[in-house]
Every structure is written in C-alpha cells, then in structure tokens.
C-alpha positions as protocol buffer text, in pm:
chain_id: "A"
residue {
  index: 1
  type: UNK
  ca { x: -14877 y: -21654 z: 10323 }
}
residue {
  index: 2
  type: UNK
  ca { x: -14765 y: -21934 z: 10089 }
}
residue {
  index: 3
  type: UNK
  ca { x: -14434 y: -22105 z: 10160 }
}
residue {
  index: 4
  type: UNK
  ca { x: -14163 y: -22020 z: 9900 }
}
residue {
  index: 5
  type: UNK
  ca { x: -14080 y: -22308 z: 9664 }
}
residue {
  index: 6
  type: UNK
  ca { x: -13705 y: -22266 z: 9718 }
}
residue {
  index: 7
  type: UNK
  ca { x: -13753 y: -22316 z: 10093 }
}
residue {
  index: 8
  type: UNK
  ca { x: -13952 y: -22633 z: 10031 }
}
residue {
  index: 9
  type: UNK
  ca { x: -13681 y: -22776 z: 9802 }
}
residue {
  index: 10
  type: UNK
  ca { x: -13412 y: -22696 z: 10058 }
}
residue {
  index: 11
  type: UNK
  ca { x: -13620 y: -22857 z: 10331 }
}
residue {
  index: 12
  type: UNK
  ca { x: -13666 y: -23178 z: 10124 }
}
residue {
  index: 13
  type: UNK
  ca { x: -13293 y: -23198 z: 10042 }
}
residue {
  index: 14
  type: UNK
  ca { x: -13197 y: -23151 z: 10407 }
}
residue {
  index: 15
  type: UNK
  ca { x: -13415 y: -23446 z: 10506 }
}
residue {
  index: 16
  type: UNK
  ca { x: -13335 y: -23686 z: 10219 }
}
residue {
  index: 17
  type: UNK
  ca { x: -12957 y: -23642 z: 10202 }
}
residue {
  index: 18
  type: UNK
  ca { x: -12883 y: -23791 z: 10547 }
}
residue {
  index: 19
  type: UNK
  ca { x: -13128 y: -24074 z: 10479 }
}
residue {
  index: 20
  type: UNK
  ca { x: -12962 y: -24162 z: 10149 }
}
residue {
  index: 21
  type: UNK
  ca { x: -12616 y: -24154 z: 10307 }
}
residue {
  index: 22
  type: UNK
  ca { x: -12731 y: -24387 z: 10585 }
}
residue {
  index: 23
  type: UNK
  ca { x: -12874 y: -24636 z: 10336 }
}
residue {
  index: 24
  type: UNK
  ca { x: -12554 y: -24668 z: 10132 }
}
residue {
  index: 25
  type: UNK
  ca { x: -12287 y: -24638 z: 10404 }
}
residue {
  index: 26
  type: UNK
  ca { x: -12072 y: -24948 z: 10457 }
}
residue {
  index: 27
  type: UNK
  ca { x: -11930 y: -25081 z: 10781 }
}
residue {
  index: 28
  type: UNK
  ca { x: -11706 y: -25374 z: 10694 }
}
residue {
  index: 29
  type: UNK
  ca { x: -11620 y: -25449 z: 11056 }
}
residue {
  index: 30
  type: UNK
  ca { x: -11988 y: -25477 z: 11151 }
}
residue {
  index: 31
  type: UNK
  ca { x: -12066 y: -25678 z: 10836 }
}
residue {
  index: 32
  type: UNK
  ca { x: -11795 y: -25939 z: 10906 }
}
residue {
  index: 33
  type: UNK
  ca { x: -11862 y: -25957 z: 11281 }
}
residue {
  index: 34
  type: UNK
  ca { x: -12116 y: -26247 z: 11259 }
}
residue {
  index: 35
  type: UNK
  ca { x: -11866 y: -26458 z: 11063 }
}
residue {
  index: 36
  type: UNK
  ca { x: -11601 y: -26582 z: 11304 }
}
residue {
  index: 37
  type: UNK
  ca { x: -11407 y: -26756 z: 11025 }
}
residue {
  index: 38
  type: UNK
  ca { x: -11308 y: -26413 z: 10893 }
}
residue {
  index: 39
  type: UNK
  ca { x: -11213 y: -26246 z: 11223 }
}
residue {
  index: 40
  type: UNK
  ca { x: -10842 y: -26237 z: 11129 }
}
residue {
  index: 41
  type: UNK
  ca { x: -10921 y: -26062 z: 10800 }
}
residue {
  index: 42
  type: UNK
  ca { x: -11132 y: -25802 z: 10978 }
}
residue {
  index: 43
  type: UNK
  ca { x: -10854 y: -25746 z: 11233 }
}
residue {
  index: 44
  type: UNK
  ca { x: -10592 y: -25703 z: 10957 }
}
residue {
  index: 45
  type: UNK
  ca { x: -10814 y: -25448 z: 10781 }
}
residue {
  index: 46
  type: UNK
  ca { x: -10809 y: -25247 z: 11102 }
}
residue {
  index: 47
  type: UNK
  ca { x: -10434 y: -25285 z: 11162 }
}
residue {
  index: 48
  type: UNK
  ca { x: -10345 y: -25181 z: 10806 }
}
residue {
  index: 49
  type: UNK
  ca { x: -10589 y: -24886 z: 10824 }
}
residue {
  index: 50
  type: UNK
  ca { x: -10798 y: -25016 z: 10537 }
}
residue {
  index: 51
  type: UNK
  ca { x: -11126 y: -25021 z: 10730 }
}
residue {
  index: 52
  type: UNK
  ca { x: -11196 y: -24652 z: 10669 }
}
residue {
  index: 53
  type: UNK
  ca { x: -11093 y: -24679 z: 10302 }
}
residue {
  index: 54
  type: UNK
  ca { x: -11346 y: -24960 z: 10256 }
}
residue {
  index: 55
  type: UNK
  ca { x: -11625 y: -24787 z: 10447 }
}
residue {
  index: 56
  type: UNK
  ca { x: -11594 y: -24475 z: 10232 }
}
residue {
  index: 57
  type: UNK
  ca { x: -11692 y: -24677 z: 9925 }
}
residue {
  index: 58
  type: UNK
  ca { x: -12056 y: -24722 z: 9827 }
}
residue {
  index: 59
  type: UNK
  ca { x: -11992 y: -25029 z: 9610 }
}
residue {
  index: 60
  type: UNK
  ca { x: -11723 y: -25284 z: 9682 }
}
residue {
  index: 61
  type: UNK
  ca { x: -11636 y: -25656 z: 9663 }
}
residue {
  index: 62
  type: UNK
  ca { x: -11404 y: -25827 z: 9911 }
}
residue {
  index: 63
  type: UNK
  ca { x: -11212 y: -26140 z: 9811 }
}
residue {
  index: 64
  type: UNK
  ca { x: -11209 y: -26284 z: 10161 }
}
residue {
  index: 65
  type: UNK
  ca { x: -10965 y: -26532 z: 10313 }
}
residue {
  index: 66
  type: UNK
  ca { x: -11070 y: -26738 z: 10613 }
}
residue {
  index: 67
  type: UNK
  ca { x: -10860 y: -26757 z: 10930 }
}
residue {
  index: 68
  type: UNK
  ca { x: -10669 y: -27061 z: 10808 }
}
residue {
  index: 69
  type: UNK
  ca { x: -10583 y: -26938 z: 10457 }
}
residue {
  index: 70
  type: UNK
  ca { x: -10478 y: -26589 z: 10563 }
}
residue {
  index: 71
  type: UNK
  ca { x: -10209 y: -26721 z: 10799 }
}
residue {
  index: 72
  type: UNK
  ca { x: -9972 y: -26755 z: 10503 }
}
residue {
  index: 73
  type: UNK
  ca { x: -9938 y: -26373 z: 10477 }
}
residue {
  index: 74
  type: UNK
  ca { x: -9972 y: -26255 z: 10837 }
}
residue {
  index: 75
  type: UNK
  ca { x: -9593 y: -26256 z: 10885 }
}
residue {
  index: 76
  type: UNK
  ca { x: -9536 y: -26003 z: 10603 }
}
residue {
  index: 77
  type: UNK
  ca { x: -9434 y: -25645 z: 10679 }
}
residue {
  index: 78
  type: UNK
  ca { x: -9711 y: -25391 z: 10739 }
}
residue {
  index: 79
  type: UNK
  ca { x: -9647 y: -25216 z: 10406 }
}
residue {
  index: 80
  type: UNK
  ca { x: -9646 y: -25543 z: 10208 }
}
residue {
  index: 81
  type: UNK
  ca { x: -9950 y: -25678 z: 10390 }
}
residue {
  index: 82
  type: UNK
  ca { x: -10142 y: -25358 z: 10320 }
}
residue {
  index: 83
  type: UNK
  ca { x: -10065 y: -25381 z: 9947 }
}
residue {
  index: 84
  type: UNK
  ca { x: -10166 y: -25747 z: 9936 }
}
residue {
  index: 85
  type: UNK
  ca { x: -10497 y: -25680 z: 10111 }
}
residue {
  index: 86
  type: UNK
  ca { x: -10572 y: -25384 z: 9882 }
}
residue {
  index: 87
  type: UNK
  ca { x: -10554 y: -25625 z: 9590 }
}
residue {
  index: 88
  type: UNK
  ca { x: -10837 y: -25822 z: 9752 }
}
residue {
  index: 89
  type: UNK
  ca { x: -11069 y: -25519 z: 9748 }
}
residue {
  index: 90
  type: UNK
  ca { x: -11252 y: -25487 z: 9414 }
}
residue {
  index: 91
  type: UNK
  ca { x: -11401 y: -25146 z: 9328 }
}
residue {
  index: 92
  type: UNK
  ca { x: -11725 y: -25286 z: 9190 }
}
residue {
  index: 93
  type: UNK
  ca { x: -12001 y: -25526 z: 9289 }
}
residue {
  index: 94
  type: UNK
  ca { x: -11957 y: -25891 z: 9190 }
}
residue {
  index: 95
  type: UNK
  ca { x: -12162 y: -26177 z: 9329 }
}
residue {
  index: 96
  type: UNK
  ca { x: -12172 y: -26535 z: 9199 }
}
residue {
  index: 97
  type: UNK
  ca { x: -12464 y: -26463 z: 8969 }
}
residue {
  index: 98
  type: UNK
  ca { x: -12292 y: -26163 z: 8808 }
}
residue {
  index: 99
  type: UNK
  ca { x: -11969 y: -26360 z: 8763 }
}
residue {
  index: 100
  type: UNK
  ca { x: -12150 y: -26642 z: 8585 }
}
residue {
  index: 101
  type: UNK
  ca { x: -12305 y: -26388 z: 8348 }
}
residue {
  index: 102
  type: UNK
  ca { x: -11975 y: -26229 z: 8244 }
}
residue {
  index: 103
  type: UNK
  ca { x: -11963 y: -26209 z: 7865 }
}
residue {
  index: 104
  type: UNK
  ca { x: -11597 y: -26312 z: 7851 }
}
residue {
  index: 105
  type: UNK
  ca { x: -11417 y: -26613 z: 7991 }
}
residue {
  index: 106
  type: UNK
  ca { x: -11164 y: -26382 z: 8157 }
}
residue {
  index: 107
  type: UNK
  ca { x: -11185 y: -26023 z: 8279 }
}
residue {
  index: 108
  type: UNK
  ca { x: -10970 y: -25772 z: 8465 }
}
residue {
  index: 109
  type: UNK
  ca { x: -11110 y: -25619 z: 8784 }
}
residue {
  index: 110
  type: UNK
  ca { x: -10983 y: -25290 z: 8932 }
}
residue {
  index: 111
  type: UNK
  ca { x: -10865 y: -25309 z: 9293 }
}
residue {
  index: 112
  type: UNK
  ca { x: -10812 y: -25050 z: 9564 }
}
residue {
  index: 113
  type: UNK
  ca { x: -10435 y: -25074 z: 9512 }
}
residue {
  index: 114
  type: UNK
  ca { x: -10476 y: -24926 z: 9164 }
}
residue {
  index: 115
  type: UNK
  ca { x: -10598 y: -24599 z: 9319 }
}
residue {
  index: 116
  type: UNK
  ca { x: -10269 y: -24545 z: 9507 }
}
residue {
  index: 117
  type: UNK
  ca { x: -10073 y: -24460 z: 9192 }
}
residue {
  index: 118
  type: UNK
  ca { x: -9798 y: -24702 z: 9297 }
}
residue {
  index: 119
  type: UNK
  ca { x: -9914 y: -24998 z: 9088 }
}
residue {
  index: 120
  type: UNK
  ca { x: -9703 y: -25092 z: 8786 }
}
residue {
  index: 121
  type: UNK
  ca { x: -9746 y: -25358 z: 8518 }
}
residue {
  index: 122
  type: UNK
  ca { x: -10113 y: -25412 z: 8609 }
}
residue {
  index: 123
  type: UNK
  ca { x: -10036 y: -25483 z: 8976 }
}
residue {
  index: 124
  type: UNK
  ca { x: -10359 y: -25303 z: 9065 }
}
residue {
  index: 125
  type: UNK
  ca { x: -10580 y: -25541 z: 8870 }
}
residue {
  index: 126
  type: UNK
  ca { x: -10707 y: -25891 z: 8939 }
}
residue {
  index: 127
  type: UNK
  ca { x: -10769 y: -26149 z: 8670 }
}
residue {
  index: 128
  type: UNK
  ca { x: -11092 y: -26347 z: 8702 }
}
residue {
  index: 129
  type: UNK
  ca { x: -11126 y: -26656 z: 8482 }
}
residue {
  index: 130
  type: UNK
  ca { x: -11399 y: -26917 z: 8445 }
}
residue {
  index: 131
  type: UNK
  ca { x: -11264 y: -27266 z: 8388 }
}
residue {
  index: 132
  type: UNK
  ca { x: -11420 y: -27607 z: 8336 }
}
residue {
  index: 133
  type: UNK
  ca { x: -11742 y: -27712 z: 8513 }
}
residue {
  index: 134
  type: UNK
  ca { x: -11828 y: -27357 z: 8616 }
}
residue {
  index: 135
  type: UNK
  ca { x: -11529 y: -27312 z: 8848 }
}
residue {
  index: 136
  type: UNK
  ca { x: -11390 y: -26960 z: 8893 }
}
residue {
  index: 137
  type: UNK
  ca { x: -11032 y: -26863 z: 8983 }
}
residue {
  index: 138
  type: UNK
  ca { x: -10862 y: -26531 z: 9064 }
}
residue {
  index: 139
  type: UNK
  ca { x: -10504 y: -26416 z: 9028 }
}
residue {
  index: 140
  type: UNK
  ca { x: -10290 y: -26110 z: 8971 }
}
residue {
  index: 141
  type: UNK
  ca { x: -10327 y: -25951 z: 8627 }
}
residue {
  index: 142
  type: UNK
  ca { x: -9948 y: -25917 z: 8597 }
}
residue {
  index: 143
  type: UNK
  ca { x: -9828 y: -26115 z: 8296 }
}
residue {
  index: 144
  type: UNK
  ca { x: -9727 y: -26468 z: 8392 }
}
residue {
  index: 145
  type: UNK
  ca { x: -9883 y: -26456 z: 8739 }
}
residue {
  index: 146
  type: UNK
  ca { x: -10065 y: -26777 z: 8839 }
}
residue {
  index: 147
  type: UNK
  ca { x: -10438 y: -26800 z: 8908 }
}
residue {
  index: 148
  type: UNK
  ca { x: -10428 y: -26918 z: 9268 }
}
residue {
  index: 149
  type: UNK
  ca { x: -10751 y: -26806 z: 9437 }
}
residue {
  index: 150
  type: UNK
  ca { x: -11035 y: -27046 z: 9372 }
}
residue {
  index: 151
  type: UNK
  ca { x: -11386 y: -26915 z: 9437 }
}
residue {
  index: 152
  type: UNK
  ca { x: -11529 y: -27127 z: 9719 }
}
residue {
  index: 153
  type: UNK
  ca { x: -11855 y: -26949 z: 9793 }
}
residue {
  index: 154
  type: UNK
  ca { x: -12036 y: -26629 z: 9884 }
}
residue {
  index: 155
  type: UNK
  ca { x: -12025 y: -26494 z: 10240 }
}
residue {
  index: 156
  type: UNK
  ca { x: -12220 y: -26167 z: 10212 }
}
residue {
  index: 157
  type: UNK
  ca { x: -12430 y: -26037 z: 9925 }
}
residue {
  index: 158
  type: UNK
  ca { x: -12599 y: -25697 z: 9950 }
}
residue {
  index: 159
  type: UNK
  ca { x: -12677 y: -25581 z: 9594 }
}
residue {
  index: 160
  type: UNK
  ca { x: -12536 y: -25348 z: 9485 }
}
residue {
  index: 161
  type: UNK
  ca { x: -12325 y: -25227 z: 9774 }
}
residue {
  index: 162
  type: UNK
  ca { x: -12127 y: -25508 z: 9936 }
}
residue {
  index: 163
  type: UNK
  ca { x: -12023 y: -25854 z: 9823 }
}
residue {
  index: 164
  type: UNK
  ca { x: -11784 y: -26077 z: 10017 }
}
residue {
  index: 165
  type: UNK
  ca { x: -11658 y: -26379 z: 9824 }
}
residue {
  index: 166
  type: UNK
  ca { x: -11463 y: -26662 z: 9987 }
}
residue {
  index: 167
  type: UNK
  ca { x: -11145 y: -26755 z: 9798 }
}
residue {
  index: 168
  type: UNK
  ca { x: -10894 y: -27029 z: 9875 }
}
residue {
  index: 169
  type: UNK
  ca { x: -10551 y: -26863 z: 9851 }
}
residue {
  index: 170
  type: UNK
  ca { x: -10408 y: -26510 z: 9892 }
}
residue {
  index: 171
  type: UNK
  ca { x: -10332 y: -26318 z: 9572 }
}
residue {
  index: 172
  type: UNK
  ca { x: -9983 y: -26165 z: 9579 }
}
residue {
  index: 173
  type: UNK
  ca { x: -9890 y: -25965 z: 9269 }
}
residue {
  index: 174
  type: UNK
  ca { x: -9534 y: -26008 z: 9140 }
}
residue {
  index: 175
  type: UNK
  ca { x: -9319 y: -25720 z: 9258 }
}
residue {
  index: 176
  type: UNK
  ca { x: -9513 y: -25682 z: 9582 }
}
residue {
  index: 177
  type: UNK
  ca { x: -9396 y: -25999 z: 9755 }
}
residue {
  index: 178
  type: UNK
  ca { x: -9343 y: -26371 z: 9722 }
}
residue {
  index: 179
  type: UNK
  ca { x: -9640 y: -26544 z: 9565 }
}
residue {
  index: 180
  type: UNK
  ca { x: -9848 y: -26794 z: 9760 }
}
residue {
  index: 181
  type: UNK
  ca { x: -9909 y: -27096 z: 9540 }
}
residue {
  index: 182
  type: UNK
  ca { x: -10235 y: -27287 z: 9554 }
}
residue {
  index: 183
  type: UNK
  ca { x: -10211 y: -27607 z: 9761 }
}
residue {
  index: 184
  type: UNK
  ca { x: -10190 y: -27929 z: 9559 }
}
residue {
  index: 185
  type: UNK
  ca { x: -10510 y: -28134 z: 9531 }
}
residue {
  index: 186
  type: UNK
  ca { x: -10554 y: -28424 z: 9775 }
}
residue {
  index: 187
  type: UNK
  ca { x: -10411 y: -28759 z: 9660 }
}
residue {
  index: 188
  type: UNK
  ca { x: -10643 y: -28937 z: 9422 }
}
residue {
  index: 189
  type: UNK
  ca { x: -10867 y: -28633 z: 9368 }
}
residue {
  index: 190
  type: UNK
  ca { x: -10738 y: -28582 z: 9014 }
}
residue {
  index: 191
  type: UNK
  ca { x: -10871 y: -28921 z: 8899 }
}
residue {
  index: 192
  type: UNK
  ca { x: -11223 y: -28883 z: 8760 }
}
residue {
  index: 193
  type: UNK
  ca { x: -11467 y: -29110 z: 8938 }
}
residue {
  index: 194
  type: UNK
  ca { x: -11636 y: -29210 z: 8613 }
}
residue {
  index: 195
  type: UNK
  ca { x: -11308 y: -29332 z: 8462 }
}
residue {
  index: 196
  type: UNK
  ca { x: -11248 y: -29600 z: 8723 }
}
residue {
  index: 197
  type: UNK
  ca { x: -11468 y: -29870 z: 8560 }
}
residue {
  index: 198
  type: UNK
  ca { x: -11291 y: -29820 z: 8223 }
}
residue {
  index: 199
  type: UNK
  ca { x: -10946 y: -29877 z: 8375 }
}
residue {
  index: 200
  type: UNK
  ca { x: -11051 y: -30198 z: 8551 }
}
residue {
  index: 201
  type: UNK
  ca { x: -10878 y: -30500 z: 8389 }
}
residue {
  index: 202
  type: UNK
  ca { x: -11180 y: -30719 z: 8426 }
}
residue {
  index: 203
  type: UNK
  ca { x: -11519 y: -30566 z: 8355 }
}
residue {
  index: 204
  type: UNK
  ca { x: -11805 y: -30719 z: 8548 }
}
residue {
  index: 205
  type: UNK
  ca { x: -12027 y: -30957 z: 8356 }
}
residue {
  index: 206
  type: UNK
  ca { x: -12393 y: -30898 z: 8286 }
}
residue {
  index: 207
  type: UNK
  ca { x: -12642 y: -30915 z: 8568 }
}
residue {
  index: 208
  type: UNK
  ca { x: -12858 y: -31220 z: 8628 }
}
residue {
  index: 209
  type: UNK
  ca { x: -13165 y: -31037 z: 8496 }
}
residue {
  index: 210
  type: UNK
  ca { x: -12986 y: -30956 z: 8169 }
}
residue {
  index: 211
  type: UNK
  ca { x: -12876 y: -31319 z: 8135 }
}
residue {
  index: 212
  type: UNK
  ca { x: -13234 y: -31437 z: 8188 }
}
residue {
  index: 213
  type: UNK
  ca { x: -13358 y: -31194 z: 7921 }
}
residue {
  index: 214
  type: UNK
  ca { x: -13092 y: -31310 z: 7675 }
}
residue {
  index: 215
  type: UNK
  ca { x: -13178 y: -31674 z: 7741 }
}
residue {
  index: 216
  type: UNK
  ca { x: -13549 y: -31607 z: 7694 }
}
residue {
  index: 217
  type: UNK
  ca { x: -13487 y: -31435 z: 7357 }
}
residue {
  index: 218
  type: UNK
  ca { x: -13248 y: -31707 z: 7233 }
}
residue {
  index: 219
  type: UNK
  ca { x: -13418 y: -31997 z: 7041 }
}
residue {
  index: 220
  type: UNK
  ca { x: -13194 y: -32254 z: 7205 }
}
residue {
  index: 221
  type: UNK
  ca { x: -12891 y: -32257 z: 7438 }
}
residue {
  index: 222
  type: UNK
  ca { x: -12669 y: -32405 z: 7169 }
}
residue {
  index: 223
  type: UNK
  ca { x: -12743 y: -32142 z: 6900 }
}
residue {
  index: 224
  type: UNK
  ca { x: -12606 y: -31833 z: 7078 }
}
residue {
  index: 225
  type: UNK
  ca { x: -12375 y: -31930 z: 7364 }
}
residue {
  index: 226
  type: UNK
  ca { x: -12150 y: -31622 z: 7320 }
}
residue {
  index: 227
  type: UNK
  ca { x: -12405 y: -31355 z: 7238 }
}
residue {
  index: 228
  type: UNK
  ca { x: -12535 y: -31302 z: 7593 }
}
residue {
  index: 229
  type: UNK
  ca { x: -12194 y: -31219 z: 7750 }
}
residue {
  index: 230
  type: UNK
  ca { x: -12108 y: -30986 z: 7461 }
}
residue {
  index: 231
  type: UNK
  ca { x: -12442 y: -30811 z: 7491 }
}
residue {
  index: 232
  type: UNK
  ca { x: -12396 y: -30780 z: 7866 }
}
residue {
  index: 233
  type: UNK
  ca { x: -12046 y: -30635 z: 7822 }
}
residue {
  index: 234
  type: UNK
  ca { x: -12174 y: -30391 z: 7559 }
}
residue {
  index: 235
  type: UNK
  ca { x: -12448 y: -30277 z: 7794 }
}
residue {
  index: 236
  type: UNK
  ca { x: -12204 y: -30244 z: 8084 }
}
residue {
  index: 237
  type: UNK
  ca { x: -11966 y: -30044 z: 7862 }
}
residue {
  index: 238
  type: UNK
  ca { x: -12244 y: -29810 z: 7744 }
}
residue {
  index: 239
  type: UNK
  ca { x: -12340 y: -29748 z: 8105 }
}
residue {
  index: 240
  type: UNK
  ca { x: -11980 y: -29664 z: 8202 }
}
residue {
  index: 241
  type: UNK
  ca { x: -11943 y: -29421 z: 7908 }
}
residue {
  index: 242
  type: UNK
  ca { x: -12266 y: -29233 z: 7979 }
}
residue {
  index: 243
  type: UNK
  ca { x: -12196 y: -28876 z: 8107 }
}
residue {
  index: 244
  type: UNK
  ca { x: -12254 y: -28803 z: 8477 }
}
residue {
  index: 245
  type: UNK
  ca { x: -12562 y: -28612 z: 8579 }
}
residue {
  index: 246
  type: UNK
  ca { x: -12506 y: -28236 z: 8605 }
}
residue {
  index: 247
  type: UNK
  ca { x: -12428 y: -28097 z: 8946 }
}
residue {
  index: 248
  type: UNK
  ca { x: -12719 y: -27924 z: 9112 }
}
residue {
  index: 249
  type: UNK
  ca { x: -12500 y: -27680 z: 9306 }
}
residue {
  index: 250
  type: UNK
  ca { x: -12530 y: -27419 z: 9036 }
}
residue {
  index: 251
  type: UNK
  ca { x: -12910 y: -27428 z: 9061 }
}
residue {
  index: 252
  type: UNK
  ca { x: -12884 y: -27376 z: 9434 }
}
residue {
  index: 253
  type: UNK
  ca { x: -12646 y: -27086 z: 9381 }
}
residue {
  index: 254
  type: UNK
  ca { x: -12887 y: -26921 z: 9139 }
}
residue {
  index: 255
  type: UNK
  ca { x: -13119 y: -26821 z: 9421 }
}
residue {
  index: 256
  type: UNK
  ca { x: -13118 y: -26447 z: 9471 }
}
residue {
  index: 257
  type: UNK
  ca { x: -12981 y: -26346 z: 9812 }
}
residue {
  index: 258
  type: UNK
  ca { x: -13186 y: -26128 z: 10038 }
}
residue {
  index: 259
  type: UNK
  ca { x: -13070 y: -25768 z: 10036 }
}
residue {
  index: 260
  type: UNK
  ca { x: -13077 y: -25543 z: 10336 }
}
residue {
  index: 261
  type: UNK
  ca { x: -13000 y: -25254 z: 10101 }
}
residue {
  index: 262
  type: UNK
  ca { x: -13327 y: -25317 z: 9914 }
}
residue {
  index: 263
  type: UNK
  ca { x: -13532 y: -25292 z: 10233 }
}
residue {
  index: 264
  type: UNK
  ca { x: -13356 y: -24968 z: 10319 }
}
residue {
  index: 265
  type: UNK
  ca { x: -13446 y: -24822 z: 9980 }
}
residue {
  index: 266
  type: UNK
  ca { x: -13812 y: -24918 z: 10037 }
}
residue {
  index: 267
  type: UNK
  ca { x: -13819 y: -24734 z: 10370 }
}
residue {
  index: 268
  type: UNK
  ca { x: -13644 y: -24438 z: 10211 }
}
residue {
  index: 269
  type: UNK
  ca { x: -13915 y: -24418 z: 9944 }
}
residue {
  index: 270
  type: UNK
  ca { x: -14186 y: -24435 z: 10210 }
}
residue {
  index: 271
  type: UNK
  ca { x: -14018 y: -24149 z: 10395 }
}
residue {
  index: 272
  type: UNK
  ca { x: -13993 y: -23942 z: 10078 }
}
residue {
  index: 273
  type: UNK
  ca { x: -14361 y: -23998 z: 10001 }
}
residue {
  index: 274
  type: UNK
  ca { x: -14458 y: -23893 z: 10354 }
}
residue {
  index: 275
  type: UNK
  ca { x: -14250 y: -23573 z: 10337 }
}
residue {
  index: 276
  type: UNK
  ca { x: -14389 y: -23479 z: 9995 }
}
residue {
  index: 277
  type: UNK
  ca { x: -14742 y: -23539 z: 10120 }
}
residue {
  index: 278
  type: UNK
  ca { x: -14678 y: -23318 z: 10422 }
}
residue {
  index: 279
  type: UNK
  ca { x: -14537 y: -23038 z: 10206 }
}
residue {
  index: 280
  type: UNK
  ca { x: -14827 y: -23063 z: 9964 }
}
residue {
  index: 281
  type: UNK
  ca { x: -15073 y: -23028 z: 10250 }
}
residue {
  index: 282
  type: UNK
  ca { x: -14887 y: -22723 z: 10382 }
}
residue {
  index: 283
  type: UNK
  ca { x: -14885 y: -22559 z: 10039 }
}
residue {
  index: 284
  type: UNK
  ca { x: -15258 y: -22626 z: 9994 }
}
residue {
  index: 285
  type: UNK
  ca { x: -15328 y: -22480 z: 10339 }
}
C-alpha cells in the first residue's frame, strides 16, 4: 500500500523544523563566554533580563563594551541600565564589511529599546556615521546627541545571525540618563605625524649623496654655489609634502570571517537530502 503524500509532507516538516530552529537559535551567554573582556556585559544582560530577549532573535548585532568601558554605567539604576543596554542591541546584522558598504555616510539603526513603545524623539535608534580615514562612530539618534562610541573592532561575526562589535564608550540617549562623553585623545595624538617636519624652524640640509650629485652636474664650484642647497631643500620639502602610504588595516579587515552558521546550514541540507532520499525509496518500494 503506497504511503499517502500528506503523511510524507508532515513527516518531513516534523524532522526539518527542529533542525532549522537549532541552526538559527542564539545563545548570547555561550557566545560571549570565551571572551573574558566582556564578562561584565554578559553578566549585566543576565541581571537586566535581556538574555532571553536577545536569544529569541534570529538576527542581531551587539554594540559591546569591554569590562573597563562598561564600568561608567554599572552604578545606574536597574531600569536605566536596562534601557541603556537595549540601545546597544541592534535588530539587524552589521559587521565591519557591511558597515563599510553602507550607501550613505550616516544611517539610523533600530534598537531593541524601540520595540518597548516607550521610546520618544528617536531614543530607540542609533546613529552610525563614517568619518575620515574609514573610522566609524555611533551615538544616539536623538537630535543634538553626540557620537561617542567609536568602532574599535569585531568580536564575533556569524553571518547573518550574530555580530558583536567592540565600541569605546556607552551610548546613553538623552532623556534616559546622563550621557557618557568620549574620553579626550592622549596628549600629542592630535598632531599629525607628517606635519612635524613642516613646523620645524630649521629644515635639514641635503644629504651627502645629493650634494655629490649636484657637484658632479655643476661645471665648476664657482658657477652654482647656491643651487645645490636650494635643490636639496626643494627635494626635502617635496618628500615632507608627499602623502603617507595608506593603512593596510582595512585590507586585513576585508577578510571574510568564518561562519559557524554556514556550516550548520550545510549539515541541514545534507540531512534534508538524506530524508528525501529515504522517502523516495519508500514510495518506490
């Protein structure tokens, strides 16, 4: 007696549904466990009861603060701390490659706090802006709020389920609590390294090799006594004004991260193929 088609479809769905759920389920506590620098963040997710809210999502991005940076908000009340942390949970997948490919210089990203219905004046959105030299900063989307969270790197990248990005400073939306301002740059860091030779009162003279070349090209020492120093200074000036070589960090960042989600999908497809082959054999029998 042939097996009814409806029974076969029900049997396939019963097998594939749990497998698909397992492949996409998140466990933020387990994901952050290997990274001791973010143990405080993981603990605060648990204390503010955000762990379950994160794990229920299939696609999410965490703007993560390390143990040192997050200390500036640990003394806030439980309600305020929960709201602040919810603004660090983006309801979409963003890794460094996707951010660099954004069509606009600035964009608004929806956070978990927006889903509560309590957000006003764009408190539930985060502003992401690309600035000079490929740097990226985050801040509250509330009008006039500063961009305080500089993107420092990627911690976890599992396309297209979980991305954890390391930022420098907590984002506190106006109306939720007192803002945490970005720390000032270290002394002397604002001076461009390439500008130092231009500001020097006495530029170095030409090298000995340049002097020898100038003397060899000159018909006699008495005909061009001042040309060699001027030529040397011109060459030294042209070297100081030449642009610095581009940073190679962006090339390193362009490497695609390995994805555990991709391997899960491969095994899921293998399982599906095996089940379909088994059903086909039963039907043929």
